Coordinates of C-alpha atoms in Angstrom, one line a residue:
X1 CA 5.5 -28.2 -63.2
X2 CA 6.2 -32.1 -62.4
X3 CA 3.2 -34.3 -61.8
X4 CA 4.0 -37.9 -60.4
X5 CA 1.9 -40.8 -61.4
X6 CA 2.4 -44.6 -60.9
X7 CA -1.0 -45.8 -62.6
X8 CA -3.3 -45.9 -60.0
X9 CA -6.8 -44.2 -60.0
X10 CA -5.5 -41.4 -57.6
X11 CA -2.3 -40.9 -59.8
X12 CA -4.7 -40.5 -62.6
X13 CA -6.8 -37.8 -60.7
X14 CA -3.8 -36.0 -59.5
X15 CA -2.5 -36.1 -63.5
X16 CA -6.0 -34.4 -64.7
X17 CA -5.5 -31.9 -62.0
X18 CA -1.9 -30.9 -62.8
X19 CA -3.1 -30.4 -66.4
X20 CA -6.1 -27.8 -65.4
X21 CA -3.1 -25.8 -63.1
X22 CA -0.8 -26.2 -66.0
X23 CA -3.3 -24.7 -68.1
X24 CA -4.3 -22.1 -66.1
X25 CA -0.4 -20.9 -65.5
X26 CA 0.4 -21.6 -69.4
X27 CA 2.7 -24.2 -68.3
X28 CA 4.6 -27.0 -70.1
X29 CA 3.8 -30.2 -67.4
X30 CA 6.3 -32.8 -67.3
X31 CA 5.0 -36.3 -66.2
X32 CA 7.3 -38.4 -64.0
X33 CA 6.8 -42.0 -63.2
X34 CA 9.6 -43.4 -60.6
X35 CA 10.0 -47.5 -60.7
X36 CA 11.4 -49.4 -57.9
X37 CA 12.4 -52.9 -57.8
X38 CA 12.3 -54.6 -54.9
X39 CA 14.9 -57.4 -53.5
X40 CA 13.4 -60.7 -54.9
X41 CA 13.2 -64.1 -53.6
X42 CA 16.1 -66.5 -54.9
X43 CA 13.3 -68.5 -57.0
X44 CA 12.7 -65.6 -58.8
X45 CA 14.2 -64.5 -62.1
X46 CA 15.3 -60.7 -62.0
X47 CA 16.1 -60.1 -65.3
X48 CA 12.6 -61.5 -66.1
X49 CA 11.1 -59.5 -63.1
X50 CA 12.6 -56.5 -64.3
X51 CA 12.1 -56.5 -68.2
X52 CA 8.0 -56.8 -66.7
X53 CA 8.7 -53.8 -64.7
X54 CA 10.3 -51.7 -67.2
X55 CA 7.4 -52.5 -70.1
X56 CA 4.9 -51.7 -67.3
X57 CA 6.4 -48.2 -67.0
X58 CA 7.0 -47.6 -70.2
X59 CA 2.4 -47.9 -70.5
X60 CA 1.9 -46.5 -67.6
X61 CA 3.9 -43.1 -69.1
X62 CA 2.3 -43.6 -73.0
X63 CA -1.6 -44.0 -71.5
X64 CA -0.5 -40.9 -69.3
X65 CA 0.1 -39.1 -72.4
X66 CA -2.7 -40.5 -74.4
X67 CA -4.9 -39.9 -71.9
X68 CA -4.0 -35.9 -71.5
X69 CA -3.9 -35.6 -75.4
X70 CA -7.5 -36.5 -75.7
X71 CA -8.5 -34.3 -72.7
X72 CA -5.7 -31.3 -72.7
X73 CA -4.3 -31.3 -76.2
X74 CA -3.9 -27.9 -75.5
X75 CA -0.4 -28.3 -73.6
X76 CA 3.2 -28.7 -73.9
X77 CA 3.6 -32.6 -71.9
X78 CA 6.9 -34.3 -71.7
X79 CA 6.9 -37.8 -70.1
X80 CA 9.2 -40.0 -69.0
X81 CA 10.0 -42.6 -66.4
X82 CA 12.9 -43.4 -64.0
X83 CA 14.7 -46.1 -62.1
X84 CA 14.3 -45.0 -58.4
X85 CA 12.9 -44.8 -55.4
X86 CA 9.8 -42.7 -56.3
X87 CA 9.8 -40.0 -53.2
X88 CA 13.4 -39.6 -53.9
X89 CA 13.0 -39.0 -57.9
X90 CA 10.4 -36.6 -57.2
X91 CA 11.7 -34.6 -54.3
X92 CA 14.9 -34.5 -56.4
X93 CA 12.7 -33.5 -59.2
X94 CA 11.4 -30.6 -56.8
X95 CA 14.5 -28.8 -57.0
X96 CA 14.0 -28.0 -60.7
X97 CA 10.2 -27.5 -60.5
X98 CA 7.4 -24.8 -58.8
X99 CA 5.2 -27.2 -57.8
X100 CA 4.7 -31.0 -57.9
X101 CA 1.6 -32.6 -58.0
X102 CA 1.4 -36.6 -56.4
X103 CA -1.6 -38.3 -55.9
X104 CA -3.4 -38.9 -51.9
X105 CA -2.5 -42.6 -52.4
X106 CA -0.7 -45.3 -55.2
X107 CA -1.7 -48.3 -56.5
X108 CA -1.2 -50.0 -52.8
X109 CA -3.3 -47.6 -51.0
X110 CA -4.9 -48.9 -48.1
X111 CA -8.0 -46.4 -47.3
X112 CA -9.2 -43.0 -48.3
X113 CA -8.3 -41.9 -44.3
X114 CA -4.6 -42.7 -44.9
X115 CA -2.2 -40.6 -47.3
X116 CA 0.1 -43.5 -49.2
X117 CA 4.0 -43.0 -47.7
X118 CA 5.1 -41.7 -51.0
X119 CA 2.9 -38.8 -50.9
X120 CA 3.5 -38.2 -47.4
X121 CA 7.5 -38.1 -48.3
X122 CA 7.3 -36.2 -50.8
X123 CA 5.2 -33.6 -48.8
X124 CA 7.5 -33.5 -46.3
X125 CA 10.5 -33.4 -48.1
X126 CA 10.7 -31.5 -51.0
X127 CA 11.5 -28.1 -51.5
X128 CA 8.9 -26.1 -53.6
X129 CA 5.0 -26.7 -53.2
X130 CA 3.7 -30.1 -53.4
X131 CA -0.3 -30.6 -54.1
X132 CA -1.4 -33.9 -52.8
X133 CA -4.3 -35.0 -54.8
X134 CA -7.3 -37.2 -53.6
X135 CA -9.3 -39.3 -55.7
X136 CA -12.6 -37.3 -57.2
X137 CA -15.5 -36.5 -54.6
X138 CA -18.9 -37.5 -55.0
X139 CA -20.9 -35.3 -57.3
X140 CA -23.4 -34.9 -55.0
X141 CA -21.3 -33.9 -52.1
X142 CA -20.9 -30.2 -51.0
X143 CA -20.3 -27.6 -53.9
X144 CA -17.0 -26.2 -53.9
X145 CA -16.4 -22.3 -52.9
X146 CA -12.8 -21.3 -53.1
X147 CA -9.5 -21.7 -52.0
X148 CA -8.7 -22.1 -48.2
X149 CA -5.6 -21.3 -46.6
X150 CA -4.6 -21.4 -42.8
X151 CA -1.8 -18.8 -41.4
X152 CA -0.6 -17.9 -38.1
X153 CA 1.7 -15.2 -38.6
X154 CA 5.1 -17.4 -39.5
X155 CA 7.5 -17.3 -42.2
X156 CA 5.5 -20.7 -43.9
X157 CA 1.8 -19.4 -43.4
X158 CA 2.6 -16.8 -45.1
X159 CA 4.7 -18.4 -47.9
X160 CA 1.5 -20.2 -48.1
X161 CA -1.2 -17.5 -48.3
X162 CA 1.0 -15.5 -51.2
X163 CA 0.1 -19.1 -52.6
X164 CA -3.2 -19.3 -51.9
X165 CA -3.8 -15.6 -53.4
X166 CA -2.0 -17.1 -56.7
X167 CA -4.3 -20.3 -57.1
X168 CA -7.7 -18.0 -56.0
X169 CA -6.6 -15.8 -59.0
X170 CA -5.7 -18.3 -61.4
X171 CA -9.5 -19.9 -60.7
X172 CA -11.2 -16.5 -60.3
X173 CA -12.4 -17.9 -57.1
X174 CA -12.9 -16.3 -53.3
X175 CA -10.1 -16.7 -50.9
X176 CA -10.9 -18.0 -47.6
X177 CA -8.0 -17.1 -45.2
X178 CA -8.7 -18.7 -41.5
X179 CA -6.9 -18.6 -38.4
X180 CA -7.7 -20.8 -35.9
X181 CA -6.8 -20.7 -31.7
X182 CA -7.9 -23.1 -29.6
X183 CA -8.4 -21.3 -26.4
X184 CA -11.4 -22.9 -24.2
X185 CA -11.5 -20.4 -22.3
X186 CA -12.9 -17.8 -24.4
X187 CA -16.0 -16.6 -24.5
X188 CA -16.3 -14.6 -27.6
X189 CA -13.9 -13.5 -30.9
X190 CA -12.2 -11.3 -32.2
X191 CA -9.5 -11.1 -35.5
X192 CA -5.9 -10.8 -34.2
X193 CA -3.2 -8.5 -35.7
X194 CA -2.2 -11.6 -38.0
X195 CA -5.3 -10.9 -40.5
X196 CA -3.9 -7.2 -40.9
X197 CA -0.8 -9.3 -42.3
X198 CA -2.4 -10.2 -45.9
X199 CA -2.3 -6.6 -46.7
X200 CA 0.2 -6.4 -49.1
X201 CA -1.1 -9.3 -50.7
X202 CA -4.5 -8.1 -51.1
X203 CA -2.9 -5.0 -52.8
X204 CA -0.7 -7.6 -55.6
X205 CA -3.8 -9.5 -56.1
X206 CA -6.7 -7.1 -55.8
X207 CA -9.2 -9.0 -58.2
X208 CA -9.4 -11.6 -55.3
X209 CA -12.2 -11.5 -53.0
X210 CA -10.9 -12.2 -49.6
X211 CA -13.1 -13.5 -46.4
X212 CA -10.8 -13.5 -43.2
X213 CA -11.7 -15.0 -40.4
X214 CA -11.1 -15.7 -37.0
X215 CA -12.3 -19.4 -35.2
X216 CA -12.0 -20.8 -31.4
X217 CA -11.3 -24.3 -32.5
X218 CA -8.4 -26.6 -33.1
X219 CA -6.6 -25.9 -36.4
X220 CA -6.4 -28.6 -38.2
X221 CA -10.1 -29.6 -37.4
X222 CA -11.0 -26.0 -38.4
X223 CA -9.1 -26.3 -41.5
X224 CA -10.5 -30.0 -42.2
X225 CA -14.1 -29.0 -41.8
X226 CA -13.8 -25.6 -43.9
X227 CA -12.2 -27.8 -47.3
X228 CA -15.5 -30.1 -47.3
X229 CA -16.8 -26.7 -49.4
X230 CA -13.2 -26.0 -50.7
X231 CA -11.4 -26.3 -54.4
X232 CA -8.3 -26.2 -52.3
X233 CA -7.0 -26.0 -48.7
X234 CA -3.5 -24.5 -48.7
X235 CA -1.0 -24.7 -45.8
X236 CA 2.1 -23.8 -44.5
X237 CA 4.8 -26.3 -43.5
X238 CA 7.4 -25.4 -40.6
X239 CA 10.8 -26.0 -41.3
X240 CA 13.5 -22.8 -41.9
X241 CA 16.6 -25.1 -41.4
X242 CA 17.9 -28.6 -42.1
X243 CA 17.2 -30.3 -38.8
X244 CA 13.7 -29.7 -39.0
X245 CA 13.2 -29.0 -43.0
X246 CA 11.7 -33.1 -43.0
X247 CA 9.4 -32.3 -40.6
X248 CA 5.8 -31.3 -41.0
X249 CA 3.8 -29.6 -38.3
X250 CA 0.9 -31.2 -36.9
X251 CA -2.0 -29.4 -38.7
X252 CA -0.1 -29.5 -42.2
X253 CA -0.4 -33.5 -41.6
X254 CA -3.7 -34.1 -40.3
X255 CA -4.7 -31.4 -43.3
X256 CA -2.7 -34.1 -45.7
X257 CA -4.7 -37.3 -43.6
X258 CA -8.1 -35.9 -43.5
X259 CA -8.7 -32.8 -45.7
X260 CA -11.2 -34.0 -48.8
X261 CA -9.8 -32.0 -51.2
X262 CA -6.5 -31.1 -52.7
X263 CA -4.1 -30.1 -50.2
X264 CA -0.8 -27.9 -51.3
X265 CA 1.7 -27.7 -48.9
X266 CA 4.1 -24.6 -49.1
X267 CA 7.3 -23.9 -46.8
X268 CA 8.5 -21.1 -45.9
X269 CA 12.3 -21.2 -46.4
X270 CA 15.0 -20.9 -49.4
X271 CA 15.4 -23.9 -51.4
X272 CA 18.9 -24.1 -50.3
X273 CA 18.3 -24.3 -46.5
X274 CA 16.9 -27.9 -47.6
X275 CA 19.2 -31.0 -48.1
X276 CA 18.2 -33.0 -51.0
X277 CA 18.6 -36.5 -51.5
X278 CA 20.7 -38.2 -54.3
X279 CA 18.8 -40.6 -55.4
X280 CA 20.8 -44.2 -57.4
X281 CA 19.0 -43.7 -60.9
X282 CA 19.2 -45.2 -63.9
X283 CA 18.5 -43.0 -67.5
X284 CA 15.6 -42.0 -68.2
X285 CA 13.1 -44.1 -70.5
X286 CA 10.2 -43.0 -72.2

């Protein structure tokens, strides 16, 4: 498990939260932080510039660590940083992880209603489940209930409710598992065949208790309202071949854009359907 942090307070969140799952699966978690330099002006002094740089991610990684050895001494960390475009260290990272964990924004974010562009790559691109992590919700807010996870019957939904039944497990928590039709239309409800299809995963993961549900409303508004009471909202992202592997379906984005808690994104294809990028990197520091 890989867990991306760049030292803002939404990196830090999403660090905390990748140690709980790592606890909870009894696994090692590796912390990656990716450092970009930008092209400078000609006043500048680069080798200055990038000596800075390089001692900034060299803390950022050591009060990572520091910071999960007071809290999770408990588990096997390794840390280290690398010289790259950070969506493209981590969705290369993806290849050789189950999951990544990235914070909702970085240390540029611009507003809690916008998801930062390196979270929103890395969502889209990479090829094992990414968790996007907001920053902590107020303590007073709604109390959380479960795990949520939307499907509609295709190859992803389903990738991402065997998923969901994992993580409801793991927290010995309900599983909430919606699917959503917006048909004005109708006057009443009623659950289609796609319910039925969680069968076999109720049988794998029987100590799970399942609410399924049916709702006449737009998915992703469904889906958004639903995670206000939710540990987790888990959905599926479309994309079984390399044309349309970068491209996330409108209710896994407006889930990333709007949903208040964390949001895992899961496709639905093999990892070798995906091209990944090759990112220029330098060695690893740390």
């Amino acid at each position: 498990m890989i867990v991306g942090i760049d030292g803002s307070e939404d990196g830090r969140h999403a660090l905390h939260w990748a140690a709980g799952e790592a606890a909870r699966r009894d696994q090692p978690l590796r912390i990656l932080h990716a450092v970009a330099f930008p092209d400078r002006p000609l006043e500048s002094s680069p080798v200055a510039d990038t000596m800075v740089g390089l001692d900034e991610a060299g803390r950022i990684v050591d009060d990572a660590v520091a910071d999960l050895g007071r809290t999770w001494p408990q588990i096997d960390l390794t840390a280290n940083w690398i010289v790259g475009t950070p969506w493209a260290v981590l969705t290369r990272a993806a290849t050789e992880s189950d999951l990544i964990v990235v914070g909702s924004h970085g240390r540029r974010g611009i507003g809690a209603g916008l998801m930062g562009s390196v979270a929103a790559d890395v969502a889209q691109r990479a090829t094992c489940p990414v968790v996007v992590v907001r920053a902590a919700r107020d303590p007073h807010g709604p109390d959380q209930h479960g795990v949520v996870v939307g499907i509609d019957g295709s190859e992803a939904s389903m990738a991402a409710t065997g998923f969901a039944f994992a993580a409801a497990s793991a927290r010995r928590l309900p599983l909430t598992v919606v699917h959503a039709v917006w048909d004005p239309t109708a006057n009443g409800y009623e659950t289609p065949d796609v319910v039925d299809k969680i069968g076999s995963l109720r049988q794998r993961w029987p100590e799970v208790g399942v609410h399924a549900r049916y709702e006449n409303g737009r998915p992703a508004r469904v889906l958004t309202d639903l995670s206000a009471e939710a540990d987790l909202l888990v959905v599926g992202a479309r994309g079984c071949t390399a044309a349309t592997a970068v491209l996330l379906g409108s209710v896994s984005r407006n889930a990333l854009q709007q949903a208040p808690c964390p949001v895992a994104v899961v496709r639905g294809f093999a990892h070798e359907d995906l091209p990944v990028p090759t990112p220029a990197v330098q060695p690893v520091g740390g």
